[in-house]
Structure formats: structure tokens, C-alpha cells
XYZ file of C-alpha atoms in Angstrom:
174
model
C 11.065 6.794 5.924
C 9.911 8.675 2.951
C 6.029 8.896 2.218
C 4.039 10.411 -0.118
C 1.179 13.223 0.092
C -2.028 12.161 -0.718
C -4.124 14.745 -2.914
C -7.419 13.940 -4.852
C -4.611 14.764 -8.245
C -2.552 11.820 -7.117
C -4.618 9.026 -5.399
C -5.475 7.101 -8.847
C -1.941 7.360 -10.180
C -0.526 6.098 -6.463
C -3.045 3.587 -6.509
C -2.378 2.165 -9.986
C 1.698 2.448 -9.765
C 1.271 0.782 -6.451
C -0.423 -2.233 -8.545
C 0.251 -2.515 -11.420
C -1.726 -0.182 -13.391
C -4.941 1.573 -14.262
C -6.515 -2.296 -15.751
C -5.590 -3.886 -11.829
C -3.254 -6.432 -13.059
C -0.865 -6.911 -10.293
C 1.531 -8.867 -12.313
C 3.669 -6.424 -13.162
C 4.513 -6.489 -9.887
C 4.649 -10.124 -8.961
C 6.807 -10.431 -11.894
C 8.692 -8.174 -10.666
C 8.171 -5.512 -13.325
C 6.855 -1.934 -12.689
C 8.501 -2.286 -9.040
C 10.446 1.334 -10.109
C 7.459 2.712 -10.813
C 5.174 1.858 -7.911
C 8.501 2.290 -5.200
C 8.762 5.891 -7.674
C 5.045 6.921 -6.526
C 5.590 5.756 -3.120
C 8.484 8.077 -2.222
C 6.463 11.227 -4.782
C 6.280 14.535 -2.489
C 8.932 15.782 -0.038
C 10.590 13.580 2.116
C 9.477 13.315 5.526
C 13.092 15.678 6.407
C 12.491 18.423 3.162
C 9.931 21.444 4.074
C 7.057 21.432 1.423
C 7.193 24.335 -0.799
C 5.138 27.555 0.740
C 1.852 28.050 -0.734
C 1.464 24.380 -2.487
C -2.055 22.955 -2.300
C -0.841 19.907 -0.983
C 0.640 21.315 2.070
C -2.069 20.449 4.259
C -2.432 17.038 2.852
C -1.672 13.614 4.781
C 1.192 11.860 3.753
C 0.269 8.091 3.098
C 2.168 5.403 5.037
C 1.570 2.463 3.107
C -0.909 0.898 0.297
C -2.025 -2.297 0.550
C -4.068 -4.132 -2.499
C -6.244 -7.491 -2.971
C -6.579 -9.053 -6.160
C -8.548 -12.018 -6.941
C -9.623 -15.088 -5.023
C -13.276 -16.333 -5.509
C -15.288 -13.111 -5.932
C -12.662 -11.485 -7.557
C -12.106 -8.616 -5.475
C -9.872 -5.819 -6.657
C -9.602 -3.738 -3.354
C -7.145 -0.822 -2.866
C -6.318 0.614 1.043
C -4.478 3.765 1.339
C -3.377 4.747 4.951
C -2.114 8.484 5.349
C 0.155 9.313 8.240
C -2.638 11.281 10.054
C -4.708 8.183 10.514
C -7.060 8.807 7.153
C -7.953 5.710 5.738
C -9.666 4.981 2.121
C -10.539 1.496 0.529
C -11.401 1.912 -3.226
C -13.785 -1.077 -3.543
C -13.368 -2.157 -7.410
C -13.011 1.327 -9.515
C -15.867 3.428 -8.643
C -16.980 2.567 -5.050
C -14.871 3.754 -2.356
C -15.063 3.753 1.447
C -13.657 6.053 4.008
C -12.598 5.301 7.790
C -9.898 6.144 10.344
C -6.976 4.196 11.672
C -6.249 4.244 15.546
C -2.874 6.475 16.627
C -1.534 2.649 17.513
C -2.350 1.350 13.945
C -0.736 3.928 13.011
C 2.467 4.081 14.799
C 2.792 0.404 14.652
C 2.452 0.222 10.914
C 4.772 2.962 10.975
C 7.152 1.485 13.042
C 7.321 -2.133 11.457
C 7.205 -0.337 7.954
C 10.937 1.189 9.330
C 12.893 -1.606 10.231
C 15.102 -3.354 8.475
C 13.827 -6.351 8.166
C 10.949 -4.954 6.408
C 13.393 -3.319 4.400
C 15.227 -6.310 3.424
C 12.380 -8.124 2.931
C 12.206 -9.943 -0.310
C 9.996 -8.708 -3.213
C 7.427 -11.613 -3.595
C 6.397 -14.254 -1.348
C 4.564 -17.625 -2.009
C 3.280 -18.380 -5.432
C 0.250 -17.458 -7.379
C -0.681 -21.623 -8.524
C -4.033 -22.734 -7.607
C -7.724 -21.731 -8.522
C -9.253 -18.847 -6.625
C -5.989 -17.505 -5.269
C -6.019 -14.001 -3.528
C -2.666 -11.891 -4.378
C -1.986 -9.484 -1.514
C 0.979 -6.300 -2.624
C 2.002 -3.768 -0.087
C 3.940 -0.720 -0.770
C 5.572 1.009 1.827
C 8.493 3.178 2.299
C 9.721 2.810 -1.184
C 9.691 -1.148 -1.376
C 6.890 -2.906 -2.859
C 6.232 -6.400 -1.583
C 3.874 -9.454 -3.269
C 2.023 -12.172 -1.253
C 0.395 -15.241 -2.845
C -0.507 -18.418 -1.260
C 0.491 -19.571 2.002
C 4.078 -18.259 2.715
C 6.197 -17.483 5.838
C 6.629 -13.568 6.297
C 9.227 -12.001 7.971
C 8.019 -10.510 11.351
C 7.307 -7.343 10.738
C 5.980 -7.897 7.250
C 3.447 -10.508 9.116
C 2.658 -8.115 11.306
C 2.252 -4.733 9.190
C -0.022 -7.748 6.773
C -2.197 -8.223 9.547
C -2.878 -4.434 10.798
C -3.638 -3.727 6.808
C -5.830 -6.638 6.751
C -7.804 -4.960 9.851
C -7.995 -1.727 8.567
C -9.661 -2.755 5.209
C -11.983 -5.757 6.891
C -13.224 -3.013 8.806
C -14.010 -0.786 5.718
C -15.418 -3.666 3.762
């Protein structure tokens, strides 16, 4: 699995190719469009196998493991999670508040773990539909593959699952 180190530099641009851009419309990548970009800044930095370069500033940085965002719904919340490999957790609450936290090792390894397999791999790029008033649209990207969820729809397993410990981790940050 290839991740990403997470430096002050590169948070906003991860965050915004992860969803779509600076403005927070996540179209692009319910449509489909973009996807390059935001898999691009997923798999930015070294692979998990490469040694970083000696001396770099961002040696010492976690790597982040997946970023999960929540557009819309009734109160219009445009919510960004970023988890890093070491357990670090941010939650940029609408541009300009942000909230800081820590993941359990087991969050951690188990997002880690279902984020590996191929099923989540092979998962599909978009799930549900976006039709209805007040509808939240939930995008995950993770290990290269960026994945939409709107509206009620059946997840593969560990997509489900990896949902669900993301939803945790920014509930408790909220």
C-alpha cells in the first residue's frame, strides 16, 4: 500500500485533490472526474518500500492512511478527516476550523488492513446516488483509489467496514 506524508506544505492540496478541489465540490469526483488527481495526491511521497531522501523535512512526518470527506446533508457540512499511519488524526471542520485527535493502534491497523485487500481494491468508484433533498455525500481515498458514497447503498465488506471506523474517528472529533 502506498501512502502519502503528511506536512503542513501538503495537507490543503491532499485535502482538496482528495475532493474535489479548493471550492469543496465533490463532484468531480462523483462524476468521476479528478479521480487521477486525488488517487495522484494519495500515492505523493515515497512508497511505503522506497527510503525517503536523507535530510528532507518531511522525513519525520506521518504518512496518511486514508482521507475521508462529508459534504452536504441538512447543515451543510463540509468536513475533511485525515488519518496518518502513526495514529494522528485531523478533521478540518469547514475551511478554517480544524480539530485534532488520535486514532487507537486497532483503528489503525484495521483501517489499514481493510484499506489492503482486494476487495477494497476492486471496489467500484461510486456507490448509491446523490437524488433527494438534504443528501450527505461521503468520498474516501485510500491507497490510491478514491471511492464516492451517496444515499443508501450496499458496500462491499471492507469498504463498510473501513466507512464505519472513519465515521468514528471524525464523530469523535466533531
Amino acid at each position: 500500500m502506498t501512502t502519502s506524508k503528511l506536512t503542513p506544505a501538503n495537507l490543503g492540496s491532499l485535502m482538496a485533490a482528495a475532493t474535489g478541489g479548493a471550492t469543496g465540490d465533490i463532484g468531480k469526483a462523483r462524476a468521476g472526474e479528478g479521480a487521477e488527481s486525488a488517487e495522484g495526491a494519495a500515492r505523493t511521497g515515497p512508497a511505503a518500500t522506497e527510503k525517503p531522501v536523507a535530510g528532507d523535512p518531511a522525513d519525520d512526518a506521518p504518512r496518511v492512511v486514508a482521507i475521508y470527506r462529508a459534504e452536504g446533508g441538512f447543515a451543510g457540512v463540509r468536513d475533511t478527516l485525515t488519518v496518518c499511519a502513526d495514529g494522528a488524526t485531523a478533521l478540518e471542520l469547514r475551511p478554517g476550523s480544524e480539530a485534532r485527535g488520535t486514532a487507537t493502534a486497532t483503528q489503525v491497523a484495521d483501517l489499514t488492513r481493510l484499506i489492503a485487500t482486494r476487495e477494497f481494491a476492486s471496489a467500484a468508484n461510486q456507490y448509491g446516488h446523490n437524488h433527494g433533498i438534504d443528501r450527505t455525500t461521503y468520498v474516501i481515498v485510500a491507497a490510491g483509489k478514491t471511492i464516492t458514497i451517496a444515499g443508501a447503498a450496499t458496500l462491499p465488506k471492507p469498504v463498510a467496514e473501513a466507512q464505519a471506523i472513519l465515521n468514528a474517528l471524525m464523530s469523535a472529533l466533531r
